[in-house]
Short mmCIF file of C-alpha atoms in Angstrom, two decimals:
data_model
loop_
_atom_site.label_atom_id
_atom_site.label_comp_id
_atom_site.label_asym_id
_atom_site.label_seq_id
_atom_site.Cartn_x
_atom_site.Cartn_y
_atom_site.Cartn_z
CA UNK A 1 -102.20 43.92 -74.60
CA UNK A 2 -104.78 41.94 -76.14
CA UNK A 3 -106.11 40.81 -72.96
CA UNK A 4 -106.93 44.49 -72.00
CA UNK A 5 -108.52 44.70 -75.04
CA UNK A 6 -110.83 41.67 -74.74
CA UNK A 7 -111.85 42.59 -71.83
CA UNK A 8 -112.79 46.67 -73.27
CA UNK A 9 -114.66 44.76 -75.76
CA UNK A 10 -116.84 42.71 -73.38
CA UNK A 11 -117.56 45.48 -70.88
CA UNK A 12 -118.65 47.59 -74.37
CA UNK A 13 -120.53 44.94 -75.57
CA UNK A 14 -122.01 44.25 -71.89
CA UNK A 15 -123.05 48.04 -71.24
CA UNK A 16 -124.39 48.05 -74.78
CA UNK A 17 -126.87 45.21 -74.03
CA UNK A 18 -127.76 46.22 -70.62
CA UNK A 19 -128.38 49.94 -72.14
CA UNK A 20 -130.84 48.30 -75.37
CA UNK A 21 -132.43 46.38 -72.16
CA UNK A 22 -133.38 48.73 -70.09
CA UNK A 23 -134.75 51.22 -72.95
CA UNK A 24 -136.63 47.95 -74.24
CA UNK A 25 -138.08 47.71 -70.45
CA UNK A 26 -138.76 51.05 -69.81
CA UNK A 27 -141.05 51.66 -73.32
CA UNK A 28 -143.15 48.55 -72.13
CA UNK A 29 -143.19 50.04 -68.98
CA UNK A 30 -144.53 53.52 -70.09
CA UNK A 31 -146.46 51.80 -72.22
CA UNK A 32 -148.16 49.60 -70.21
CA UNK A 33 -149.18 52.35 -67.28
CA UNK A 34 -149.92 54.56 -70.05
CA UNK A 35 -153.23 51.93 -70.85
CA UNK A 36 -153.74 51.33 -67.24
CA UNK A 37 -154.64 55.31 -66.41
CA UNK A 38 -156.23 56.12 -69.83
CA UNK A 39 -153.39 57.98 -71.14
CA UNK A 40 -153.91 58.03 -74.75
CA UNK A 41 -154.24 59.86 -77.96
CA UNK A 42 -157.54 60.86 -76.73
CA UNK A 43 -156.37 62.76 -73.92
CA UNK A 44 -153.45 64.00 -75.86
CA UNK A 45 -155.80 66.05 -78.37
CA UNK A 46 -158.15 67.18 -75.49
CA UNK A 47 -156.05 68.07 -72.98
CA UNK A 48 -152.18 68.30 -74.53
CA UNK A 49 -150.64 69.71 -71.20
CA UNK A 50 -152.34 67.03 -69.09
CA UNK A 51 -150.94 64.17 -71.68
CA UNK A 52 -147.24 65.29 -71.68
CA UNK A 53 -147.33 65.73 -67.57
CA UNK A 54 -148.62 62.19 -67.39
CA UNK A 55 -146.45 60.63 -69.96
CA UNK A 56 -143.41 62.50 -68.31
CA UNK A 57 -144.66 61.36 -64.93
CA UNK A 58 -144.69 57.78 -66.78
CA UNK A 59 -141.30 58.00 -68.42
CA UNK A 60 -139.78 59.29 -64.86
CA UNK A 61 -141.27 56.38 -62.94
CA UNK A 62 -140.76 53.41 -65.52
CA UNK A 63 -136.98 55.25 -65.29
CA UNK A 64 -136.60 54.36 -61.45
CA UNK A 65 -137.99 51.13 -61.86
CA UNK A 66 -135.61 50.46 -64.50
CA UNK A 67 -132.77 51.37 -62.58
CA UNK A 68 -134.13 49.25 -59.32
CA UNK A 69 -134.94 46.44 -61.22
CA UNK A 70 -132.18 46.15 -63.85
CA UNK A 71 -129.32 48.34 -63.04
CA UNK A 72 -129.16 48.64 -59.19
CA UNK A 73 -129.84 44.23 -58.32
#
């Protein structure tokens, strides 16, 4: 069944893309807040405990956005 096939191929190739997306738009995202609250590699030698709760707090809410905005539409 080629059809079938074509079709596996598309989705694959689909879910691919929209997976390479939203990784693309959740690193600017990160990034972006990350300069907007002073989290940088100054406050990651200072304070290393205080950086990785702030980028994790980062990474978890450029996640949701990603799936609001990209995913979930």
């Amino acid at each position: 069944s080629s059809a079938a096939s074509d079709v596996y191929k598309r989705q694959t190739q689909h879910l691919a893309e929209t997976e390479q997306n939203a990784k693309k738009m959740a690193e600017q995202l990160i990034t972006r807040m990350a300069q907007e609250q002073g989290i940088n590699e100054e406050m990651k030698e200072k304070n290393p405990l205080g950086w990785t709760a702030a980028m994790n707090n980062l990474k978890h809410s450029a996640e949701e956005t990603v799936l609001r905005e990209l995913i979930y539409k």
